[in-house]
JSON list of C-alpha atoms in Angstrom, two decimals:
[
{"chain": "F", "resi": 272, "resn": "GLY", "atom": "CA", "xyz": [-39.57, -45.57, 46.31]},
{"chain": "F", "resi": 273, "resn": "ALA", "atom": "CA", "xyz": [-42.83, -43.62, 45.37]},
{"chain": "F", "resi": 274, "resn": "GLY", "atom": "CA", "xyz": [-45.43, -45.51, 43.24]},
{"chain": "F", "resi": 275, "resn": "VAL", "atom": "CA", "xyz": [-47.08, -44.10, 40.07]},
{"chain": "F", "resi": 276, "resn": "SER", "atom": "CA", "xyz": [-49.24, -41.28, 40.85]},
{"chain": "F", "resi": 277, "resn": "GLN", "atom": "CA", "xyz": [-51.78, -39.67, 38.93]},
{"chain": "F", "resi": 278, "resn": "SER", "atom": "CA", "xyz": [-53.83, -36.41, 39.28]},
{"chain": "F", "resi": 279, "resn": "PRO", "atom": "CA", "xyz": [-56.66, -35.53, 39.81]},
{"chain": "F", "resi": 280, "resn": "ARG", "atom": "CA", "xyz": [-57.86, -38.36, 41.75]},
{"chain": "F", "resi": 281, "resn": "TYR", "atom": "CA", "xyz": [-61.88, -37.52, 40.51]},
{"chain": "F", "resi": 282, "resn": "LYS", "atom": "CA", "xyz": [-62.65, -35.22, 37.88]},
{"chain": "F", "resi": 283, "resn": "VAL", "atom": "CA", "xyz": [-66.30, -33.91, 37.10]},
{"chain": "F", "resi": 284, "resn": "ALA", "atom": "CA", "xyz": [-66.68, -32.27, 33.58]},
{"chain": "F", "resi": 285, "resn": "LYS", "atom": "CA", "xyz": [-69.75, -31.12, 31.63]},
{"chain": "F", "resi": 286, "resn": "ARG", "atom": "CA", "xyz": [-70.37, -32.88, 28.15]},
{"chain": "F", "resi": 287, "resn": "GLY", "atom": "CA", "xyz": [-68.37, -30.53, 25.96]},
{"chain": "F", "resi": 288, "resn": "GLN", "atom": "CA", "xyz": [-65.37, -29.46, 28.24]},
{"chain": "F", "resi": 289, "resn": "ASP", "atom": "CA", "xyz": [-61.89, -30.73, 27.83]},
{"chain": "F", "resi": 290, "resn": "VAL", "atom": "CA", "xyz": [-59.95, -32.30, 30.44]},
{"chain": "F", "resi": 291, "resn": "ALA", "atom": "CA", "xyz": [-56.23, -33.19, 31.36]},
{"chain": "F", "resi": 292, "resn": "LEU", "atom": "CA", "xyz": [-55.31, -36.16, 33.41]},
{"chain": "F", "resi": 293, "resn": "ARG", "atom": "CA", "xyz": [-51.52, -36.28, 34.51]},
{"chain": "F", "resi": 294, "resn": "CYS", "atom": "CA", "xyz": [-49.41, -39.35, 35.25]},
{"chain": "F", "resi": 295, "resn": "ASP", "atom": "CA", "xyz": [-46.18, -39.67, 37.14]},
{"chain": "F", "resi": 296, "resn": "PRO", "atom": "CA", "xyz": [-44.60, -42.70, 36.52]},
{"chain": "F", "resi": 297, "resn": "ILE", "atom": "CA", "xyz": [-42.18, -44.28, 38.85]},
{"chain": "F", "resi": 298, "resn": "SER", "atom": "CA", "xyz": [-38.69, -42.94, 38.56]},
{"chain": "F", "resi": 299, "resn": "GLY", "atom": "CA", "xyz": [-36.59, -44.40, 35.41]},
{"chain": "F", "resi": 300, "resn": "HIS", "atom": "CA", "xyz": [-39.30, -46.52, 33.98]},
{"chain": "F", "resi": 301, "resn": "VAL", "atom": "CA", "xyz": [-39.12, -46.32, 30.27]},
{"chain": "F", "resi": 302, "resn": "SER", "atom": "CA", "xyz": [-42.35, -47.60, 29.44]},
{"chain": "F", "resi": 303, "resn": "LEU", "atom": "CA", "xyz": [-45.85, -45.69, 30.27]},
{"chain": "F", "resi": 304, "resn": "PHE", "atom": "CA", "xyz": [-49.12, -47.10, 29.74]},
{"chain": "F", "resi": 305, "resn": "TRP", "atom": "CA", "xyz": [-52.82, -45.59, 29.82]},
{"chain": "F", "resi": 306, "resn": "TYR", "atom": "CA", "xyz": [-55.68, -47.70, 30.21]},
{"chain": "F", "resi": 307, "resn": "GLN", "atom": "CA", "xyz": [-59.54, -46.90, 30.46]},
{"chain": "F", "resi": 308, "resn": "GLN", "atom": "CA", "xyz": [-61.62, -49.11, 32.88]},
{"chain": "F", "resi": 309, "resn": "ALA", "atom": "CA", "xyz": [-65.53, -48.91, 32.63]},
{"chain": "F", "resi": 310, "resn": "LEU", "atom": "CA", "xyz": [-67.40, -50.05, 35.50]},
{"chain": "F", "resi": 311, "resn": "GLY", "atom": "CA", "xyz": [-67.53, -53.83, 36.32]},
{"chain": "F", "resi": 312, "resn": "GLN", "atom": "CA", "xyz": [-64.84, -54.20, 33.32]},
{"chain": "F", "resi": 313, "resn": "GLY", "atom": "CA", "xyz": [-60.99, -55.11, 33.08]},
{"chain": "F", "resi": 314, "resn": "PRO", "atom": "CA", "xyz": [-58.85, -52.10, 31.71]},
{"chain": "F", "resi": 315, "resn": "GLU", "atom": "CA", "xyz": [-58.76, -51.47, 28.28]},
{"chain": "F", "resi": 316, "resn": "PHE", "atom": "CA", "xyz": [-55.34, -50.18, 26.64]},
{"chain": "F", "resi": 317, "resn": "LEU", "atom": "CA", "xyz": [-55.40, -46.84, 25.09]},
{"chain": "F", "resi": 318, "resn": "THR", "atom": "CA", "xyz": [-51.66, -46.13, 24.19]},
{"chain": "F", "resi": 319, "resn": "TYR", "atom": "CA", "xyz": [-47.80, -46.86, 24.96]},
{"chain": "F", "resi": 320, "resn": "PHE", "atom": "CA", "xyz": [-44.99, -44.80, 25.50]},
{"chain": "F", "resi": 321, "resn": "GLN", "atom": "CA", "xyz": [-41.31, -45.68, 25.35]},
{"chain": "F", "resi": 322, "resn": "ASN", "atom": "CA", "xyz": [-39.56, -42.66, 26.81]},
{"chain": "F", "resi": 323, "resn": "GLU", "atom": "CA", "xyz": [-40.75, -39.55, 24.93]},
{"chain": "F", "resi": 324, "resn": "ALA", "atom": "CA", "xyz": [-41.85, -41.80, 21.72]},
{"chain": "F", "resi": 325, "resn": "GLN", "atom": "CA", "xyz": [-45.76, -43.10, 21.54]},
{"chain": "F", "resi": 326, "resn": "LEU", "atom": "CA", "xyz": [-45.26, -46.56, 19.92]},
{"chain": "F", "resi": 327, "resn": "ASP", "atom": "CA", "xyz": [-48.55, -47.46, 19.99]},
{"chain": "F", "resi": 328, "resn": "LYS", "atom": "CA", "xyz": [-52.06, -45.44, 20.17]},
{"chain": "F", "resi": 329, "resn": "SER", "atom": "CA", "xyz": [-54.18, -47.95, 18.60]},
{"chain": "F", "resi": 330, "resn": "GLY", "atom": "CA", "xyz": [-56.56, -48.05, 21.66]},
{"chain": "F", "resi": 331, "resn": "LEU", "atom": "CA", "xyz": [-57.66, -44.57, 21.68]},
{"chain": "F", "resi": 332, "resn": "PRO", "atom": "CA", "xyz": [-61.05, -44.31, 21.18]},
{"chain": "F", "resi": 333, "resn": "SER", "atom": "CA", "xyz": [-61.61, -41.47, 18.94]},
{"chain": "F", "resi": 334, "resn": "ASP", "atom": "CA", "xyz": [-59.51, -38.39, 17.58]},
{"chain": "F", "resi": 335, "resn": "ARG", "atom": "CA", "xyz": [-60.71, -36.42, 20.84]},
{"chain": "F", "resi": 336, "resn": "PHE", "atom": "CA", "xyz": [-58.26, -38.50, 22.80]},
{"chain": "F", "resi": 337, "resn": "PHE", "atom": "CA", "xyz": [-54.65, -37.26, 22.95]},
{"chain": "F", "resi": 338, "resn": "ALA", "atom": "CA", "xyz": [-51.58, -38.33, 25.07]},
{"chain": "F", "resi": 339, "resn": "GLU", "atom": "CA", "xyz": [-48.13, -37.31, 25.42]},
{"chain": "F", "resi": 340, "resn": "ARG", "atom": "CA", "xyz": [-44.91, -37.60, 27.31]},
{"chain": "F", "resi": 341, "resn": "PRO", "atom": "CA", "xyz": [-42.59, -34.65, 25.97]},
{"chain": "F", "resi": 342, "resn": "GLU", "atom": "CA", "xyz": [-39.64, -35.36, 28.22]},
{"chain": "F", "resi": 343, "resn": "GLY", "atom": "CA", "xyz": [-40.02, -39.35, 28.94]},
{"chain": "F", "resi": 344, "resn": "SER", "atom": "CA", "xyz": [-41.38, -38.72, 32.27]},
{"chain": "F", "resi": 345, "resn": "VAL", "atom": "CA", "xyz": [-44.29, -37.28, 33.11]},
{"chain": "F", "resi": 346, "resn": "SER", "atom": "CA", "xyz": [-47.47, -38.09, 30.88]},
{"chain": "F", "resi": 347, "resn": "THR", "atom": "CA", "xyz": [-50.71, -36.24, 30.30]},
{"chain": "F", "resi": 348, "resn": "LEU", "atom": "CA", "xyz": [-54.08, -37.86, 28.45]},
{"chain": "F", "resi": 349, "resn": "LYS", "atom": "CA", "xyz": [-56.00, -35.21, 27.50]},
{"chain": "F", "resi": 350, "resn": "ILE", "atom": "CA", "xyz": [-60.12, -35.58, 26.26]},
{"chain": "F", "resi": 351, "resn": "GLN", "atom": "CA", "xyz": [-61.34, -33.05, 24.13]},
{"chain": "F", "resi": 352, "resn": "ARG", "atom": "CA", "xyz": [-64.92, -32.42, 23.85]},
{"chain": "F", "resi": 353, "resn": "THR", "atom": "CA", "xyz": [-65.87, -34.82, 26.74]},
{"chain": "F", "resi": 354, "resn": "GLN", "atom": "CA", "xyz": [-68.87, -37.29, 26.19]},
{"chain": "F", "resi": 355, "resn": "GLN", "atom": "CA", "xyz": [-70.95, -39.10, 28.67]},
{"chain": "F", "resi": 356, "resn": "GLU", "atom": "CA", "xyz": [-69.22, -42.49, 27.26]},
{"chain": "F", "resi": 357, "resn": "ASP", "atom": "CA", "xyz": [-66.07, -40.99, 28.48]},
{"chain": "F", "resi": 358, "resn": "SER", "atom": "CA", "xyz": [-66.79, -41.43, 31.80]},
{"chain": "F", "resi": 359, "resn": "ALA", "atom": "CA", "xyz": [-64.76, -43.92, 33.26]},
{"chain": "F", "resi": 360, "resn": "VAL", "atom": "CA", "xyz": [-61.52, -44.65, 35.36]},
{"chain": "F", "resi": 361, "resn": "TYR", "atom": "CA", "xyz": [-58.58, -43.67, 33.49]},
{"chain": "F", "resi": 362, "resn": "LEU", "atom": "CA", "xyz": [-55.46, -45.91, 34.93]},
{"chain": "F", "resi": 363, "resn": "CYS", "atom": "CA", "xyz": [-51.91, -45.12, 34.24]},
{"chain": "F", "resi": 364, "resn": "ALA", "atom": "CA", "xyz": [-49.03, -47.86, 34.54]},
{"chain": "F", "resi": 365, "resn": "SER", "atom": "CA", "xyz": [-45.31, -47.92, 34.15]},
{"chain": "F", "resi": 366, "resn": "SER", "atom": "CA", "xyz": [-42.56, -50.63, 33.65]},
{"chain": "F", "resi": 367, "resn": "TRP", "atom": "CA", "xyz": [-38.89, -50.51, 33.32]},
{"chain": "F", "resi": 368, "resn": "GLN", "atom": "CA", "xyz": [-39.57, -51.97, 29.83]},
{"chain": "F", "resi": 369, "resn": "GLY", "atom": "CA", "xyz": [-42.48, -52.92, 27.84]},
{"chain": "F", "resi": 370, "resn": "LEU", "atom": "CA", "xyz": [-42.72, -56.55, 28.77]},
{"chain": "F", "resi": 371, "resn": "GLU", "atom": "CA", "xyz": [-41.93, -56.46, 32.63]},
{"chain": "F", "resi": 372, "resn": "THR", "atom": "CA", "xyz": [-44.27, -55.94, 35.67]},
{"chain": "F", "resi": 373, "resn": "GLN", "atom": "CA", "xyz": [-46.71, -52.95, 35.11]},
{"chain": "F", "resi": 374, "resn": "TYR", "atom": "CA", "xyz": [-47.14, -50.83, 38.24]},
{"chain": "F", "resi": 375, "resn": "PHE", "atom": "CA", "xyz": [-50.39, -49.30, 38.30]},
{"chain": "F", "resi": 376, "resn": "GLY", "atom": "CA", "xyz": [-51.37, -45.62, 39.68]},
{"chain": "F", "resi": 377, "resn": "PRO", "atom": "CA", "xyz": [-54.55, -45.26, 41.54]},
{"chain": "F", "resi": 378, "resn": "GLY", "atom": "CA", "xyz": [-56.36, -43.73, 38.58]},
{"chain": "F", "resi": 379, "resn": "THR", "atom": "CA", "xyz": [-58.81, -40.69, 37.89]},
{"chain": "F", "resi": 380, "resn": "ARG", "atom": "CA", "xyz": [-61.93, -41.43, 37.83]},
{"chain": "F", "resi": 381, "resn": "LEU", "atom": "CA", "xyz": [-64.11, -39.12, 34.75]},
{"chain": "F", "resi": 382, "resn": "LEU", "atom": "CA", "xyz": [-67.53, -38.37, 35.39]},
{"chain": "F", "resi": 383, "resn": "VAL", "atom": "CA", "xyz": [-69.28, -36.52, 32.58]},
{"chain": "F", "resi": 384, "resn": "LEU", "atom": "CA", "xyz": [-72.47, -35.19, 33.09]},
{"chain": "A", "resi": 196, "resn": "GLN", "atom": "CA", "xyz": [-65.55, -63.25, 21.26]},
{"chain": "A", "resi": 197, "resn": "LYS", "atom": "CA", "xyz": [-63.55, -61.42, 23.72]},
{"chain": "A", "resi": 198, "resn": "GLU", "atom": "CA", "xyz": [-59.89, -61.75, 23.42]},
{"chain": "A", "resi": 199, "resn": "VAL", "atom": "CA", "xyz": [-59.99, -62.96, 27.31]},
{"chain": "A", "resi": 200, "resn": "GLU", "atom": "CA", "xyz": [-62.55, -64.35, 28.92]},
{"chain": "A", "resi": 201, "resn": "GLN", "atom": "CA", "xyz": [-62.99, -65.15, 32.74]},
{"chain": "A", "resi": 202, "resn": "ASN", "atom": "CA", "xyz": [-65.56, -67.18, 34.40]},
{"chain": "A", "resi": 203, "resn": "SER", "atom": "CA", "xyz": [-68.45, -65.54, 36.04]},
{"chain": "A", "resi": 204, "resn": "GLY", "atom": "CA", "xyz": [-68.73, -64.51, 39.49]},
{"chain": "A", "resi": 205, "resn": "PRO", "atom": "CA", "xyz": [-69.15, -63.74, 41.98]},
{"chain": "A", "resi": 206, "resn": "LEU", "atom": "CA", "xyz": [-67.60, -66.57, 43.59]},
{"chain": "A", "resi": 207, "resn": "SER", "atom": "CA", "xyz": [-67.90, -66.89, 47.30]},
{"chain": "A", "resi": 208, "resn": "VAL", "atom": "CA", "xyz": [-66.17, -69.54, 49.41]},
{"chain": "A", "resi": 209, "resn": "PRO", "atom": "CA", "xyz": [-65.55, -70.14, 52.96]},
{"chain": "A", "resi": 210, "resn": "GLU", "atom": "CA", "xyz": [-62.42, -69.08, 54.62]},
{"chain": "A", "resi": 211, "resn": "GLY", "atom": "CA", "xyz": [-59.88, -71.81, 54.29]},
{"chain": "A", "resi": 212, "resn": "ALA", "atom": "CA", "xyz": [-61.24, -72.94, 51.27]},
{"chain": "A", "resi": 213, "resn": "ILE", "atom": "CA", "xyz": [-59.70, -73.23, 47.84]},
{"chain": "A", "resi": 214, "resn": "ALA", "atom": "CA", "xyz": [-60.65, -70.61, 45.42]},
{"chain": "A", "resi": 215, "resn": "SER", "atom": "CA", "xyz": [-60.30, -71.48, 41.50]},
{"chain": "A", "resi": 216, "resn": "LEU", "atom": "CA", "xyz": [-60.43, -69.04, 38.74]},
{"chain": "A", "resi": 217, "resn": "ASN", "atom": "CA", "xyz": [-59.94, -69.48, 35.28]},
{"chain": "A", "resi": 218, "resn": "CYS", "atom": "CA", "xyz": [-59.47, -67.61, 32.14]},
{"chain": "A", "resi": 219, "resn": "THR", "atom": "CA", "xyz": [-59.62, -68.43, 28.34]},
{"chain": "A", "resi": 220, "resn": "TYR", "atom": "CA", "xyz": [-57.64, -66.46, 25.68]},
{"chain": "A", "resi": 221, "resn": "SER", "atom": "CA", "xyz": [-58.14, -66.67, 21.77]},
{"chain": "A", "resi": 222, "resn": "ASP", "atom": "CA", "xyz": [-54.93, -65.41, 20.96]},
{"chain": "A", "resi": 223, "resn": "ARG", "atom": "CA", "xyz": [-53.27, -68.96, 20.61]},
{"chain": "A", "resi": 224, "resn": "GLY", "atom": "CA", "xyz": [-49.79, -67.25, 20.05]},
{"chain": "A", "resi": 225, "resn": "SER", "atom": "CA", "xyz": [-49.97, -65.47, 23.20]},
{"chain": "A", "resi": 226, "resn": "GLN", "atom": "CA", "xyz": [-46.82, -66.09, 25.62]},
{"chain": "A", "resi": 227, "resn": "SER", "atom": "CA", "xyz": [-47.55, -63.80, 28.63]},
{"chain": "A", "resi": 228, "resn": "PHE", "atom": "CA", "xyz": [-49.98, -64.35, 31.21]},
{"chain": "A", "resi": 229, "resn": "PHE", "atom": "CA", "xyz": [-50.81, -62.21, 34.21]},
{"chain": "A", "resi": 230, "resn": "TRP", "atom": "CA", "xyz": [-53.17, -62.38, 37.56]},
{"chain": "A", "resi": 231, "resn": "TYR", "atom": "CA", "xyz": [-53.61, -58.91, 38.99]},
{"chain": "A", "resi": 232, "resn": "ARG", "atom": "CA", "xyz": [-55.96, -58.26, 42.21]},
{"chain": "A", "resi": 233, "resn": "GLN", "atom": "CA", "xyz": [-57.95, -55.27, 42.50]},
{"chain": "A", "resi": 234, "resn": "TYR", "atom": "CA", "xyz": [-59.59, -54.20, 45.46]},
{"chain": "A", "resi": 235, "resn": "SER", "atom": "CA", "xyz": [-63.05, -52.05, 45.12]},
{"chain": "A", "resi": 236, "resn": "GLY", "atom": "CA", "xyz": [-61.96, -48.50, 44.39]},
{"chain": "A", "resi": 237, "resn": "LYS", "atom": "CA", "xyz": [-58.26, -49.33, 44.30]},
{"chain": "A", "resi": 238, "resn": "SER", "atom": "CA", "xyz": [-55.88, -49.66, 41.34]},
{"chain": "A", "resi": 239, "resn": "PRO", "atom": "CA", "xyz": [-54.77, -53.43, 39.84]},
{"chain": "A", "resi": 240, "resn": "GLU", "atom": "CA", "xyz": [-51.72, -54.92, 41.32]},
{"chain": "A", "resi": 241, "resn": "LEU", "atom": "CA", "xyz": [-49.89, -58.01, 39.83]},
{"chain": "A", "resi": 242, "resn": "ILE", "atom": "CA", "xyz": [-50.09, -61.09, 41.83]},
{"chain": "A", "resi": 243, "resn": "MET", "atom": "CA", "xyz": [-48.61, -63.63, 39.19]},
{"chain": "A", "resi": 244, "resn": "PHE", "atom": "CA", "xyz": [-47.07, -64.40, 35.83]},
{"chain": "A", "resi": 245, "resn": "ILE", "atom": "CA", "xyz": [-46.23, -67.15, 33.81]},
{"chain": "A", "resi": 246, "resn": "TYR", "atom": "CA", "xyz": [-44.75, -67.85, 30.50]},
{"chain": "A", "resi": 247, "resn": "SER", "atom": "CA", "xyz": [-44.34, -71.74, 30.40]},
{"chain": "A", "resi": 248, "resn": "ASN", "atom": "CA", "xyz": [-46.91, -74.34, 30.34]},
{"chain": "A", "resi": 249, "resn": "GLY", "atom": "CA", "xyz": [-47.29, -76.03, 33.42]},
{"chain": "A", "resi": 250, "resn": "ASP", "atom": "CA", "xyz": [-47.88, -74.87, 37.59]},
{"chain": "A", "resi": 251, "resn": "LYS", "atom": "CA", "xyz": [-46.29, -71.76, 39.50]},
{"chain": "A", "resi": 252, "resn": "GLU", "atom": "CA", "xyz": [-46.38, -71.46, 42.74]},
{"chain": "A", "resi": 253, "resn": "ASP", "atom": "CA", "xyz": [-46.12, -68.55, 44.97]},
{"chain": "A", "resi": 254, "resn": "GLY", "atom": "CA", "xyz": [-47.12, -68.65, 48.61]},
{"chain": "A", "resi": 255, "resn": "ARG", "atom": "CA", "xyz": [-50.71, -69.63, 48.91]},
{"chain": "A", "resi": 256, "resn": "PHE", "atom": "CA", "xyz": [-51.21, -68.72, 44.84]},
{"chain": "A", "resi": 257, "resn": "THR", "atom": "CA", "xyz": [-50.56, -71.27, 42.22]},
{"chain": "A", "resi": 258, "resn": "ALA", "atom": "CA", "xyz": [-50.86, -70.13, 38.66]},
{"chain": "A", "resi": 259, "resn": "GLN", "atom": "CA", "xyz": [-51.30, -72.86, 35.97]},
{"chain": "A", "resi": 260, "resn": "LEU", "atom": "CA", "xyz": [-50.97, -72.30, 32.09]},
{"chain": "A", "resi": 261, "resn": "ASN", "atom": "CA", "xyz": [-52.03, -74.70, 29.33]},
{"chain": "A", "resi": 262, "resn": "LYS", "atom": "CA", "xyz": [-51.36, -73.10, 25.88]},
{"chain": "A", "resi": 263, "resn": "ALA", "atom": "CA", "xyz": [-52.67, -75.98, 23.74]},
{"chain": "A", "resi": 264, "resn": "SER", "atom": "CA", "xyz": [-56.36, -75.60, 25.68]},
{"chain": "A", "resi": 265, "resn": "GLN", "atom": "CA", "xyz": [-55.53, -71.53, 25.80]},
{"chain": "A", "resi": 266, "resn": "TYR", "atom": "CA", "xyz": [-56.43, -71.70, 29.48]},
{"chain": "A", "resi": 267, "resn": "VAL", "atom": "CA", "xyz": [-54.92, -69.97, 32.50]},
{"chain": "A", "resi": 268, "resn": "SER", "atom": "CA", "xyz": [-55.88, -70.54, 36.10]},
{"chain": "A", "resi": 269, "resn": "LEU", "atom": "CA", "xyz": [-55.14, -69.19, 39.61]},
{"chain": "A", "resi": 270, "resn": "LEU", "atom": "CA", "xyz": [-55.92, -71.18, 42.46]},
{"chain": "A", "resi": 271, "resn": "ILE", "atom": "CA", "xyz": [-56.06, -69.52, 45.85]},
{"chain": "A", "resi": 272, "resn": "ARG", "atom": "CA", "xyz": [-55.31, -71.82, 48.83]},
{"chain": "A", "resi": 273, "resn": "ASP", "atom": "CA", "xyz": [-56.33, -71.61, 52.31]},
{"chain": "A", "resi": 274, "resn": "SER", "atom": "CA", "xyz": [-58.29, -68.15, 51.54]},
{"chain": "A", "resi": 275, "resn": "GLN", "atom": "CA", "xyz": [-58.41, -65.53, 53.71]},
{"chain": "A", "resi": 276, "resn": "PRO", "atom": "CA", "xyz": [-61.03, -62.66, 54.34]},
{"chain": "A", "resi": 277, "resn": "SER", "atom": "CA", "xyz": [-58.15, -60.11, 52.93]},
{"chain": "A", "resi": 278, "resn": "ASP", "atom": "CA", "xyz": [-58.51, -62.35, 49.43]},
{"chain": "A", "resi": 279, "resn": "SER", "atom": "CA", "xyz": [-61.83, -60.61, 48.51]},
{"chain": "A", "resi": 280, "resn": "ALA", "atom": "CA", "xyz": [-61.24, -58.68, 45.63]},
{"chain": "A", "resi": 281, "resn": "THR", "atom": "CA", "xyz": [-61.85, -58.77, 41.97]},
{"chain": "A", "resi": 282, "resn": "TYR", "atom": "CA", "xyz": [-59.05, -60.76, 40.01]},
{"chain": "A", "resi": 283, "resn": "LEU", "atom": "CA", "xyz": [-58.08, -59.83, 36.52]},
{"chain": "A", "resi": 284, "resn": "CYS", "atom": "CA", "xyz": [-56.63, -62.22, 33.66]},
{"chain": "A", "resi": 285, "resn": "ALA", "atom": "CA", "xyz": [-54.46, -60.12, 31.47]},
{"chain": "A", "resi": 286, "resn": "VAL", "atom": "CA", "xyz": [-52.65, -61.86, 28.12]},
{"chain": "A", "resi": 287, "resn": "GLY", "atom": "CA", "xyz": [-49.84, -60.20, 26.35]},
{"chain": "A", "resi": 288, "resn": "SER", "atom": "CA", "xyz": [-50.39, -59.60, 22.71]},
{"chain": "A", "resi": 289, "resn": "ARG", "atom": "CA", "xyz": [-48.32, -62.12, 20.21]},
{"chain": "A", "resi": 290, "resn": "SER", "atom": "CA", "xyz": [-47.00, -59.42, 18.22]},
{"chain": "A", "resi": 291, "resn": "ASN", "atom": "CA", "xyz": [-46.76, -56.63, 21.27]},
{"chain": "A", "resi": 292, "resn": "ASP", "atom": "CA", "xyz": [-46.09, -58.22, 24.48]},
{"chain": "A", "resi": 293, "resn": "TYR", "atom": "CA", "xyz": [-46.36, -54.92, 26.29]},
{"chain": "A", "resi": 294, "resn": "LYS", "atom": "CA", "xyz": [-49.83, -55.07, 25.30]},
{"chain": "A", "resi": 295, "resn": "LEU", "atom": "CA", "xyz": [-52.05, -56.22, 27.64]},
{"chain": "A", "resi": 296, "resn": "SER", "atom": "CA", "xyz": [-55.48, -57.76, 27.14]},
{"chain": "A", "resi": 297, "resn": "PHE", "atom": "CA", "xyz": [-57.64, -57.93, 30.43]},
{"chain": "A", "resi": 298, "resn": "GLY", "atom": "CA", "xyz": [-60.75, -60.11, 31.01]},
{"chain": "A", "resi": 299, "resn": "ALA", "atom": "CA", "xyz": [-63.51, -58.45, 32.82]},
{"chain": "A", "resi": 300, "resn": "GLY", "atom": "CA", "xyz": [-62.50, -59.96, 36.02]},
{"chain": "A", "resi": 301, "resn": "THR", "atom": "CA", "xyz": [-63.97, -62.75, 38.72]},
{"chain": "A", "resi": 302, "resn": "THR", "atom": "CA", "xyz": [-65.06, -61.11, 42.12]},
{"chain": "A", "resi": 303, "resn": "VAL", "atom": "CA", "xyz": [-63.90, -63.39, 45.07]},
{"chain": "A", "resi": 304, "resn": "THR", "atom": "CA", "xyz": [-65.71, -63.07, 48.53]},
{"chain": "A", "resi": 305, "resn": "VAL", "atom": "CA", "xyz": [-64.04, -65.17, 51.31]},
{"chain": "A", "resi": 306, "resn": "ARG", "atom": "CA", "xyz": [-66.58, -65.75, 53.95]},
{"chain": "A", "resi": 307, "resn": "ALA", "atom": "CA", "xyz": [-65.21, -65.63, 57.50]}
]
């Protein structure tokens, strides 16, 4: 079946703009994760959903970051008033349940100028 | 101290040789350990997971876990040029298994 998809694949934003990143998990996957990956680093956990419930948002770097998954499927990561330090690849992953294999999407590469 | 540390790269090995990748972690209570491969510009893909002390083999890959030493490794036997990638070690949190902490990765180059 189809894997995790993300859109857009690339996003250039001017500092101060708001951006929205979309993730379509694998159909039927209960768990959904967002990660931030800076150049040359491993992914850093941002937030975790089980169905529509956001169970952990401890990794969100500031209150400018907001994620939702209103119907338990598609998720959106929103970054308000983007800053240059927000430039990174944002990865979405999904799994059947939290502990099992996480399947990653292709990521959205965000560049804030 | 970072939660997950990997041996610094890059690691260059000749084709057919064994590539050895090391990872240490700080949370003694961690129970789940994963190795992901990431090609340049691509997303991570799971190679192996290991939960128990000892060795786990899957094809040319062997993961080794030593919880007492807080150490996990990945061996790639008969390395191929297609194995050239960055390898990420990930550790599940003791309190929240879903929460993975990743190392910075080790870049492996297999020379033909």
